[in-house]
Short mmCIF file of C-alpha atoms and ligand atoms in Angstrom, two decimals:
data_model
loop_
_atom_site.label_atom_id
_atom_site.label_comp_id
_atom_site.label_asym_id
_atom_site.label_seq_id
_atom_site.Cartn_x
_atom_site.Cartn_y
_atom_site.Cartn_z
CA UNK A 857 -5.31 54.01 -41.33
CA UNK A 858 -3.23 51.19 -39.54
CA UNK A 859 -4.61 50.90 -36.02
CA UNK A 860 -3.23 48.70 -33.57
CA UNK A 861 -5.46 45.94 -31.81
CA UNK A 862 -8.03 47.27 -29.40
CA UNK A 863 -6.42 45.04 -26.68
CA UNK A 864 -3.17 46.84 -27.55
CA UNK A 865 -5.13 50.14 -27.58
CA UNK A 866 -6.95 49.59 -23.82
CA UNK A 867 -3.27 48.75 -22.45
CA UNK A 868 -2.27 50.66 -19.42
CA UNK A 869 1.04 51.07 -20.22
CA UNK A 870 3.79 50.00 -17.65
CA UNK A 871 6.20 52.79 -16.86
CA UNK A 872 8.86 52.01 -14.05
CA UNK A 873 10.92 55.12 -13.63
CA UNK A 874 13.74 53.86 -15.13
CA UNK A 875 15.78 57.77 -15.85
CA UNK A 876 17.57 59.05 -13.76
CA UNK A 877 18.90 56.12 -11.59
CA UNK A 878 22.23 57.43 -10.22
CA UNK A 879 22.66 56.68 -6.78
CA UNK A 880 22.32 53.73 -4.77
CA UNK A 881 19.98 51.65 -6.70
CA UNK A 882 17.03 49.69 -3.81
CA UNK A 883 14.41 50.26 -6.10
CA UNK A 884 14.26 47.52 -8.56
CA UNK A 885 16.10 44.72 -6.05
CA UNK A 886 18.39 44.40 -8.71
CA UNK A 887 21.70 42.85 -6.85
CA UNK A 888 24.03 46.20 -5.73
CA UNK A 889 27.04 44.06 -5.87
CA UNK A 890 27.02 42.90 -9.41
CA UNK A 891 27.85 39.82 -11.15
CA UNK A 892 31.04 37.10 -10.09
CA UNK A 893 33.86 38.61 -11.33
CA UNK A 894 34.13 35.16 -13.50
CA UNK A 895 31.26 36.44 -15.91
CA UNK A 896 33.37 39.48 -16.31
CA UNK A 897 36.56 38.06 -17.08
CA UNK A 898 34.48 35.85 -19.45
CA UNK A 899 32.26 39.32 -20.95
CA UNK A 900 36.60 40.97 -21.57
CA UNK A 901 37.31 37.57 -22.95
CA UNK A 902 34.79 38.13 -25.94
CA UNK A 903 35.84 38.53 -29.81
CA UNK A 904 34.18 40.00 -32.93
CA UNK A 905 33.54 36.43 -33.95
CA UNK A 906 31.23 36.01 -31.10
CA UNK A 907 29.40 38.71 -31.77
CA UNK A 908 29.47 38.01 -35.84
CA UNK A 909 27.89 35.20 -34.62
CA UNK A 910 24.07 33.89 -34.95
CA UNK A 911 23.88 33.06 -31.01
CA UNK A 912 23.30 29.45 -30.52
CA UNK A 913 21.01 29.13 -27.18
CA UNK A 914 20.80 25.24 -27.37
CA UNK A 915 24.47 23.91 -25.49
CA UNK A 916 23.74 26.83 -22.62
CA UNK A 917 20.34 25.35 -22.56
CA UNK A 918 21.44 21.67 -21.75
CA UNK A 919 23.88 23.41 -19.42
CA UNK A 920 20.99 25.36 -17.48
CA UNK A 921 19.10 21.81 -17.63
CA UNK A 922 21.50 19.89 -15.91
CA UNK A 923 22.10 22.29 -13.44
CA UNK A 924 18.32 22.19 -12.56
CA UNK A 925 18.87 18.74 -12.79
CA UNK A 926 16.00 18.34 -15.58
CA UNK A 927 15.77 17.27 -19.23
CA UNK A 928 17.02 19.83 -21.91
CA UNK A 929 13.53 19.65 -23.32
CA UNK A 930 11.93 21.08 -20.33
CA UNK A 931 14.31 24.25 -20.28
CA UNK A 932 13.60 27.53 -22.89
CA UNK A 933 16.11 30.23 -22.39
CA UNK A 934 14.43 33.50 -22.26
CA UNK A 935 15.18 36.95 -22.50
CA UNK A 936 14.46 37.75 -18.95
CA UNK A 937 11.21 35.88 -17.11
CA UNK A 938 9.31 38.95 -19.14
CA UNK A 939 9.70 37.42 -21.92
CA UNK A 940 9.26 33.94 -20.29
CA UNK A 941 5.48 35.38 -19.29
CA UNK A 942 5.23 36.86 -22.82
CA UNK A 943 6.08 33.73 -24.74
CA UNK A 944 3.46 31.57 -22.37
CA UNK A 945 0.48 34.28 -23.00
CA UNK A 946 1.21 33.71 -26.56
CA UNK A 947 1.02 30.21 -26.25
CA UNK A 948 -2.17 29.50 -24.23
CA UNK A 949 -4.10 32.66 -24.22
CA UNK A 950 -6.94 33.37 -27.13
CA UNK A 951 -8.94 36.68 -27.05
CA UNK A 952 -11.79 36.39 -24.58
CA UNK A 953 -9.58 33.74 -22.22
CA UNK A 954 -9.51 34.56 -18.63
CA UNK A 955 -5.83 34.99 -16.68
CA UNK A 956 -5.95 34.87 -12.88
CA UNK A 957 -3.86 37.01 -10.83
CA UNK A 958 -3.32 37.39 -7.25
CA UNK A 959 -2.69 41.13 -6.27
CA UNK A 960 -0.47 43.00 -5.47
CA UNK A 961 1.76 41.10 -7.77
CA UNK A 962 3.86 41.73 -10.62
CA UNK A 963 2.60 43.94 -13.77
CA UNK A 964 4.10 41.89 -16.64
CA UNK A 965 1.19 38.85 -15.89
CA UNK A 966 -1.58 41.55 -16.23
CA UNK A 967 -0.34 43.31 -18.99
CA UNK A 968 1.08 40.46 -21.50
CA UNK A 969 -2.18 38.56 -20.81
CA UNK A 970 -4.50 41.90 -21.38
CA UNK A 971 -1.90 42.18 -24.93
CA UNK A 972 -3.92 39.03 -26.16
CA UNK A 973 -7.36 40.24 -25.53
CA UNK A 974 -7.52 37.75 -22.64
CA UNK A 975 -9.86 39.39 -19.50
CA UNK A 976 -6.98 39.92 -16.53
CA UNK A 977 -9.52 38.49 -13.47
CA UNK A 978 -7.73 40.57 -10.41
CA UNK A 979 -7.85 38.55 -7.16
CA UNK A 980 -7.14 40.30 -3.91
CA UNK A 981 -4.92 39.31 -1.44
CA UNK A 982 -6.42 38.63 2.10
CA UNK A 983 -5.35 40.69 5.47
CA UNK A 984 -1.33 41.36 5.31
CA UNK A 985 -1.26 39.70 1.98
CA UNK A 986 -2.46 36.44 2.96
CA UNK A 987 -2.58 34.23 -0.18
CA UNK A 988 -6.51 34.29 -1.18
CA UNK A 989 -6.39 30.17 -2.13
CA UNK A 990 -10.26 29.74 -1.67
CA UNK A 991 -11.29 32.96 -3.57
CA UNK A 992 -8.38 32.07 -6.23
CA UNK A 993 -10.24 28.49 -6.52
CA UNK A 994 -13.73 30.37 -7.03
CA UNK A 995 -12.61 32.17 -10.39
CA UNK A 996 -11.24 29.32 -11.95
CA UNK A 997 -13.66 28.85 -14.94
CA UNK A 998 -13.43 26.73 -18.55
CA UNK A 999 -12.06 29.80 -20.13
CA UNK A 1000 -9.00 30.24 -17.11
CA UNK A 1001 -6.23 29.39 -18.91
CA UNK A 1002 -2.81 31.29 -17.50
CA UNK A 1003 -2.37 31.88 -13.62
CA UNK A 1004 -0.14 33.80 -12.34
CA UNK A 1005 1.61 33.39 -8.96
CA UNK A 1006 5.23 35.20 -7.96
CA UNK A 1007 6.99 33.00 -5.27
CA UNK A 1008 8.10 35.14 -3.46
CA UNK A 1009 5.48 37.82 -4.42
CA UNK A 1010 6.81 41.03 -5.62
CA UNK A 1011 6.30 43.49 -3.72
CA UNK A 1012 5.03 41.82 -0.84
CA UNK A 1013 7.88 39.46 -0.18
CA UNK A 1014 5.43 36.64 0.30
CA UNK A 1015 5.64 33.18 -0.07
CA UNK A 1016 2.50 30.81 -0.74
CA UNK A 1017 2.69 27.29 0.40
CA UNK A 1018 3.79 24.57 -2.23
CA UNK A 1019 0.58 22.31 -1.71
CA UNK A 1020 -1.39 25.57 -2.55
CA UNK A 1021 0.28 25.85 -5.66
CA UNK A 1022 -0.54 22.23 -6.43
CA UNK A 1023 -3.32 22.67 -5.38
CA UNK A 1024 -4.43 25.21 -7.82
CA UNK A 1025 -2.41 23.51 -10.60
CA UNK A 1026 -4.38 20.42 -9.89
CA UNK A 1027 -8.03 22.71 -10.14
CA UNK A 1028 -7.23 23.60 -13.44
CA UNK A 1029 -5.95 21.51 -15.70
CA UNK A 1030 -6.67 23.25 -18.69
CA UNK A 1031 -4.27 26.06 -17.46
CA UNK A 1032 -1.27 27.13 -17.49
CA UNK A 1033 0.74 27.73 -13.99
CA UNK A 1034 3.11 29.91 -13.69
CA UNK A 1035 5.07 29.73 -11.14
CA UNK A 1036 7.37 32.82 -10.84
CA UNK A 1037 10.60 32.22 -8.83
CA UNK A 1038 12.29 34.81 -9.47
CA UNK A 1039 13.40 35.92 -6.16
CA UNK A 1040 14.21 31.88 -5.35
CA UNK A 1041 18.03 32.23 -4.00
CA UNK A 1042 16.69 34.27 -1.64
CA UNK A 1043 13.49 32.17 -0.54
CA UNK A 1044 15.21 28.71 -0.79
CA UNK A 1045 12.41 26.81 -1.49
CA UNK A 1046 11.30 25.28 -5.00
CA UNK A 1047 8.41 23.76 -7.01
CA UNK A 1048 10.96 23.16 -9.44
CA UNK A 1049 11.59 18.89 -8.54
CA UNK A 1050 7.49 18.87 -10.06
CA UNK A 1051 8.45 20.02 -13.32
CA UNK A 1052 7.26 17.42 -15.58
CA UNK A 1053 4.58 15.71 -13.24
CA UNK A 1054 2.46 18.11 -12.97
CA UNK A 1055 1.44 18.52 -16.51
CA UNK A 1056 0.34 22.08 -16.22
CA UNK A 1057 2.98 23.43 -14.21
CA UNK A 1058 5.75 26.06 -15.46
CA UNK A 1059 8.72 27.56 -12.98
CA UNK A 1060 10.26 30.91 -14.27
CA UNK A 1061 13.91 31.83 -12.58
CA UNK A 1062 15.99 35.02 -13.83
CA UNK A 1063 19.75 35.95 -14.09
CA UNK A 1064 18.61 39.57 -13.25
CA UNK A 1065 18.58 39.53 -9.02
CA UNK A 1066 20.83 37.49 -7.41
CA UNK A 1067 23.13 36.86 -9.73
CA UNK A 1068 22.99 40.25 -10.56
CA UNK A 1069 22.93 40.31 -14.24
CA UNK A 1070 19.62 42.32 -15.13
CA UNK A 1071 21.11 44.37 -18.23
CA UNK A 1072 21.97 40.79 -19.47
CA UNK A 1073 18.14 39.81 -19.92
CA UNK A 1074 18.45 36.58 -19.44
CA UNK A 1075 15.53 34.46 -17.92
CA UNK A 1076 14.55 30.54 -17.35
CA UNK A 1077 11.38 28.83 -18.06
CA UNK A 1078 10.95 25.41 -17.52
CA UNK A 1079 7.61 22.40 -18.09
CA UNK A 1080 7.02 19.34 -19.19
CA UNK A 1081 8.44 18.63 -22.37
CA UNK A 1082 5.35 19.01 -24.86
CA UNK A 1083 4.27 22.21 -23.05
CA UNK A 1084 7.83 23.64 -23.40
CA UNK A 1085 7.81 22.52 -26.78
CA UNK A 1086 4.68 24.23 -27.02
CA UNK A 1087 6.11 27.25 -25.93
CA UNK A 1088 9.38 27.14 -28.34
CA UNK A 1089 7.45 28.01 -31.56
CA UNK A 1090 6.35 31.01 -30.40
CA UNK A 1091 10.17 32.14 -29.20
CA UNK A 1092 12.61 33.46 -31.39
CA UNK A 1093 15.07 30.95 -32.13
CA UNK A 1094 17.77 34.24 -31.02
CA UNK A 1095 15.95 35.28 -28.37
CA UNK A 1096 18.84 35.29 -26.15
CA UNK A 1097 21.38 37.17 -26.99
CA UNK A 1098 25.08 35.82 -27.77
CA UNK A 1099 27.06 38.01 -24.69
CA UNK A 1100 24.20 36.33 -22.14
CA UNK A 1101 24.63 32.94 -23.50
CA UNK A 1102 28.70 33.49 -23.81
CA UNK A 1103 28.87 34.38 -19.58
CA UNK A 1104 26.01 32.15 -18.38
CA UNK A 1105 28.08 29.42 -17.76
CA UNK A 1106 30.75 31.10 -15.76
CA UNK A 1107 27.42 32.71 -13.82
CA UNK A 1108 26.11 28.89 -12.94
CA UNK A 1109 29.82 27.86 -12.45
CA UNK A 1110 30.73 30.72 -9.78
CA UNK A 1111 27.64 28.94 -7.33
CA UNK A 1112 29.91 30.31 -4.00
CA UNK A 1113 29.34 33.98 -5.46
CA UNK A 1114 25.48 33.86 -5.48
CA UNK A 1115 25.14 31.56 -2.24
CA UNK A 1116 27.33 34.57 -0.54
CA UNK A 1117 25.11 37.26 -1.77
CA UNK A 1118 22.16 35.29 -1.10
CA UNK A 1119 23.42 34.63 2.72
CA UNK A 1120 24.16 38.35 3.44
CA UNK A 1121 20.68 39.36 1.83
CA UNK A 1122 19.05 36.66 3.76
CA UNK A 1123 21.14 38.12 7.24
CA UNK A 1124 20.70 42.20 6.05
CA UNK A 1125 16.63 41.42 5.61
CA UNK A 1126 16.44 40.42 9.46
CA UNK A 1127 18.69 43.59 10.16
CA UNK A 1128 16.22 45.88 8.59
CA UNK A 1129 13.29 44.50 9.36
CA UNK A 1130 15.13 44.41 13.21
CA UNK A 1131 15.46 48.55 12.22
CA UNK A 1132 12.10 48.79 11.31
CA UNK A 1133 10.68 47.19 13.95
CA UNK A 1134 12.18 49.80 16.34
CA UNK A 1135 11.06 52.42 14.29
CA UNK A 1136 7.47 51.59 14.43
CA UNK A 1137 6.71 51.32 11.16
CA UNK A 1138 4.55 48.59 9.79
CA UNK A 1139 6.35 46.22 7.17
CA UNK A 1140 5.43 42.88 5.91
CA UNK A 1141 8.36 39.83 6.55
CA UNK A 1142 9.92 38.90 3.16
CA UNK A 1143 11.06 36.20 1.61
CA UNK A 1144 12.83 38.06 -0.79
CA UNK A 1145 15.71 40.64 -1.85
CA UNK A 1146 13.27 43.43 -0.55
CA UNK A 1147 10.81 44.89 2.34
CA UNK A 1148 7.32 46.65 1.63
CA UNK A 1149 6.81 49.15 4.71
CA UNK A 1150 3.54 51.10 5.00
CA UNK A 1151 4.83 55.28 5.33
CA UNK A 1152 1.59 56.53 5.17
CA UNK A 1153 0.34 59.60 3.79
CA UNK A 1154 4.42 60.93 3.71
CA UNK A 1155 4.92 58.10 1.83
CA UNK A 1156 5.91 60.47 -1.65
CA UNK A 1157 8.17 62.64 1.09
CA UNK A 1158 10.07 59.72 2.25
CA UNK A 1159 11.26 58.62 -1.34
CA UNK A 1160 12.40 62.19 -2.02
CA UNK A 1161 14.23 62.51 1.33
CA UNK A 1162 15.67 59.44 0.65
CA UNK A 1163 16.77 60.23 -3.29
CA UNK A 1164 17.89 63.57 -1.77
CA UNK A 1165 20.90 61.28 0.26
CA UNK A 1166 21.14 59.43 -2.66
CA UNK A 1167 19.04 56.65 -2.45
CA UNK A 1168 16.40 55.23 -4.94
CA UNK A 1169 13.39 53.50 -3.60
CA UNK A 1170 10.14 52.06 -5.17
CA UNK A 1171 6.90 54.18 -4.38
CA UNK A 1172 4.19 51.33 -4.35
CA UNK A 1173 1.43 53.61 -3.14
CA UNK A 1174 -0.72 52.58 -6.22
CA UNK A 1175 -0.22 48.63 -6.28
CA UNK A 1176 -3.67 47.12 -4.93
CA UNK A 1177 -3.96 47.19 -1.05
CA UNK A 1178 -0.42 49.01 -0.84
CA UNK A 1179 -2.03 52.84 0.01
CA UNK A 1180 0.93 54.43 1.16
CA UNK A 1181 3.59 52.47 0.88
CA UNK A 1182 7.38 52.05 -0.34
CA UNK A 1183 9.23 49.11 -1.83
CA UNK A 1184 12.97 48.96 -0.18
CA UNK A 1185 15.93 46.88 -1.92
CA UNK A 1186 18.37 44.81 0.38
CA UNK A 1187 21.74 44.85 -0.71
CA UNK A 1188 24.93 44.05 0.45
CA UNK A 1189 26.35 45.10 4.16
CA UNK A 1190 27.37 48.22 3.28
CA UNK A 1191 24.38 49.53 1.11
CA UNK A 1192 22.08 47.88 4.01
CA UNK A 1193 24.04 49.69 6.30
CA UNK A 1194 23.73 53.35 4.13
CA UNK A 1195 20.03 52.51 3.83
CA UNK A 1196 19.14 51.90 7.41
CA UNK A 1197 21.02 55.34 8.49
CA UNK A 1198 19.43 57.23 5.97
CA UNK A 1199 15.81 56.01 7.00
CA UNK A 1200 16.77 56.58 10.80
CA UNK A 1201 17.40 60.48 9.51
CA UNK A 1202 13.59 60.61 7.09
CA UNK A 1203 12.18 59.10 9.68
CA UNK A 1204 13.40 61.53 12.03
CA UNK A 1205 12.52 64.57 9.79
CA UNK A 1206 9.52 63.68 8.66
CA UNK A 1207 8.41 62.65 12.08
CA UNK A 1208 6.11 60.34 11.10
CA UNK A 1209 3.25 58.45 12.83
CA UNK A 1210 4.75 55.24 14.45
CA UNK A 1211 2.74 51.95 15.22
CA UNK A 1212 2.63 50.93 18.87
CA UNK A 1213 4.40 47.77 19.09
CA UNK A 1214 2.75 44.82 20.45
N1 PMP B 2592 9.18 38.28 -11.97
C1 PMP B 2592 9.11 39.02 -10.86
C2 PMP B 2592 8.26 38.55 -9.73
C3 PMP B 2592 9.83 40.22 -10.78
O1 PMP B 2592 9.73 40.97 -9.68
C4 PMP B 2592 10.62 40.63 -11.87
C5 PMP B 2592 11.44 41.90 -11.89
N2 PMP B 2592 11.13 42.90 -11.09
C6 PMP B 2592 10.65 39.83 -13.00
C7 PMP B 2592 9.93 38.66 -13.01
C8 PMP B 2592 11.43 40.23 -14.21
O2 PMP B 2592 12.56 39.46 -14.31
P1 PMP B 2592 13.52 39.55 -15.55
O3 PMP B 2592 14.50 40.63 -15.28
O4 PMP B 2592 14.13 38.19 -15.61
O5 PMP B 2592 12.69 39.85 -16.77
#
């Protein structure tokens, strides 16, 4: 009887609630505004050839490189930075390898890693998520070959220190660094100028948040040049499809559309964390499209209330270190605006406990 892999077998399978999404979408900081109304003139602007059409990833690529103002070689397009994690398990990881993670993080590093037999070694973040550097430095062993590390986390909002990362890229040569900037236009801060000299280092970026193109799937990962090269074998030479790689340039051209969503994130984050403040609950400062707030034991009864005015946030009571808490979106004015009434009201009803303020 065909039986898939035990590795495949001993997954815990990764199950965001993805039915049922109608309402105001905070709960997968996916950008409420959309895409520049440039990709969508460009999408309408589409023929059957195009879609006839093997899609050619290689012109977009040296587009995407000289925007990041690196060599074509150390660019792979990817169908979304999942598959950019994916493709670099695949590439480094044998069965019985060791991946380090930082948690709370992301669930793609675990489970892609886990997917090649590798053993997923789980390192906690300190108090309030404080990046663990000197217990992260401890696990490194001969057999670490992928770390992980979102910058910002997800769904912390976090933001670790660039000579940490180089730090840890520099401990372990013999693995591969990830590092995951996927939430980058709204942090404003890069590794991305050491692709190249550091020779283990690898910077993921996505079209999915603030340029708000997540049904696209389209992803970045860039290295040095024989890494990336490396990495390119493994991919499918269509791995992006021909719509993504049709619009991407009019995405990267239309620069004044994400900078504007960026800046009215960036200002809406200080509102609600402002809001939050005065509430008394406890949140964590972000560097990112979103806010992790601790409920409490209500924290199940405030998503419902919530999805009851029509508003869908991320329950992240299970995430390591994140009893109780709930995962909040920022959007645009408006839907920043819709969300901070609407908790004012759960709050309100639920009447829950509030944190003295210092
Ligand atoms: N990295 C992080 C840290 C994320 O939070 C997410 C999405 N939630 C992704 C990667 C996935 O990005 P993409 O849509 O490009 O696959």
């Amino acid at each position: 009887m065909l039986e898939a892999r035990v590795a495949v077998k001993n997954l815990q399978a990764y199950c965001p609630p993805l039915a049922g999404r109608q309402g105001l979408r905070l709960d997968f900081n996916e950008s409420t505004d959309g895409c520049s109304p440039r990709v969508l003139a460009c999408l309408r602007s589409l023929d059957a050839e195009a879609l006839a059409k093997y899609p050619e990833r290689a012109s977009v690529e040296a587009q995407v490189a000289h925007f990041l103002d690196l060599d074509p070689l150390q660019v792979l397009l990817t169908n979304g930075v999942d598959e950019a994690i994916h493709l670099i398990c695949s590439t480094f990881l044998e069965a019985g390898d060791e991946a380090l993670i930082v948690v709370p993080t992301f669930a793609m590093y675990g489970i892609f890693a886990s997917a090649e037999g590798a053993k997923v070694v789980e390192v906690p973040a300190g108090e309030d998520f404080a990046f663990p550097l000197s217990d992260l430095l401890g696990k490194i062993t001969e057999r670490t070959r992928f770390i992980a590390v979102a910058n910002p986390n997800n769904p912390t909002g976090a933001a670790v220190r660039h000579d940490l990362l180089l730090q840890i890229a520099q401990a372990a040569p013999h693995a591969a660094l990830l590092v995951d900037e996927a939430y980058f236009e709204f942090h404003g801060e890069t590794l991305i100028d050491h692709v190249g000299s550091v020779p283990n280092l690898f910077i993921a970026r996505t079209f999915s948040k603030a340029y708000g193109l997540a049904g696209l799937r389209c992803g970045i990962l860039a290295g040095p040049v024989d890494q990336i090269c490396a990495v390119r074998r493994v991919a499918s030479p269509y791995n992006v499809n021909a719509i993504a790689l049709a619009v991407l340039p009019a995405a990267l051209g239309d620069q004044q559309y994400v900078d504007h969503y960026a800046t009215e994130v960036r200002h809406n984050r200080d509102l609600l964390q402002q809001e939050l403040r005065r509430l008394g609950l406890q949140y964590w400062p972000s560097r990112a499209n979103f806010i992790l707030v601790r409920i409490g034991e209500a924290h199940a009864k405030f998503v419902a209330a919530l999805r009851a005015r029509g508003i869908l946030v991320r329950d992240r009571t299970s995430d390591p270190g994140c009893a109780g808490c709930v995962r909040l979106t920022i959007g645009s004015n408006q839907h920043t605006h819709t969300l901070i009434s609407a908790v004012r009201e759960v709050v309100a009803e639920l009447d829950l406990p509030r944190k003295v303020q210092a």
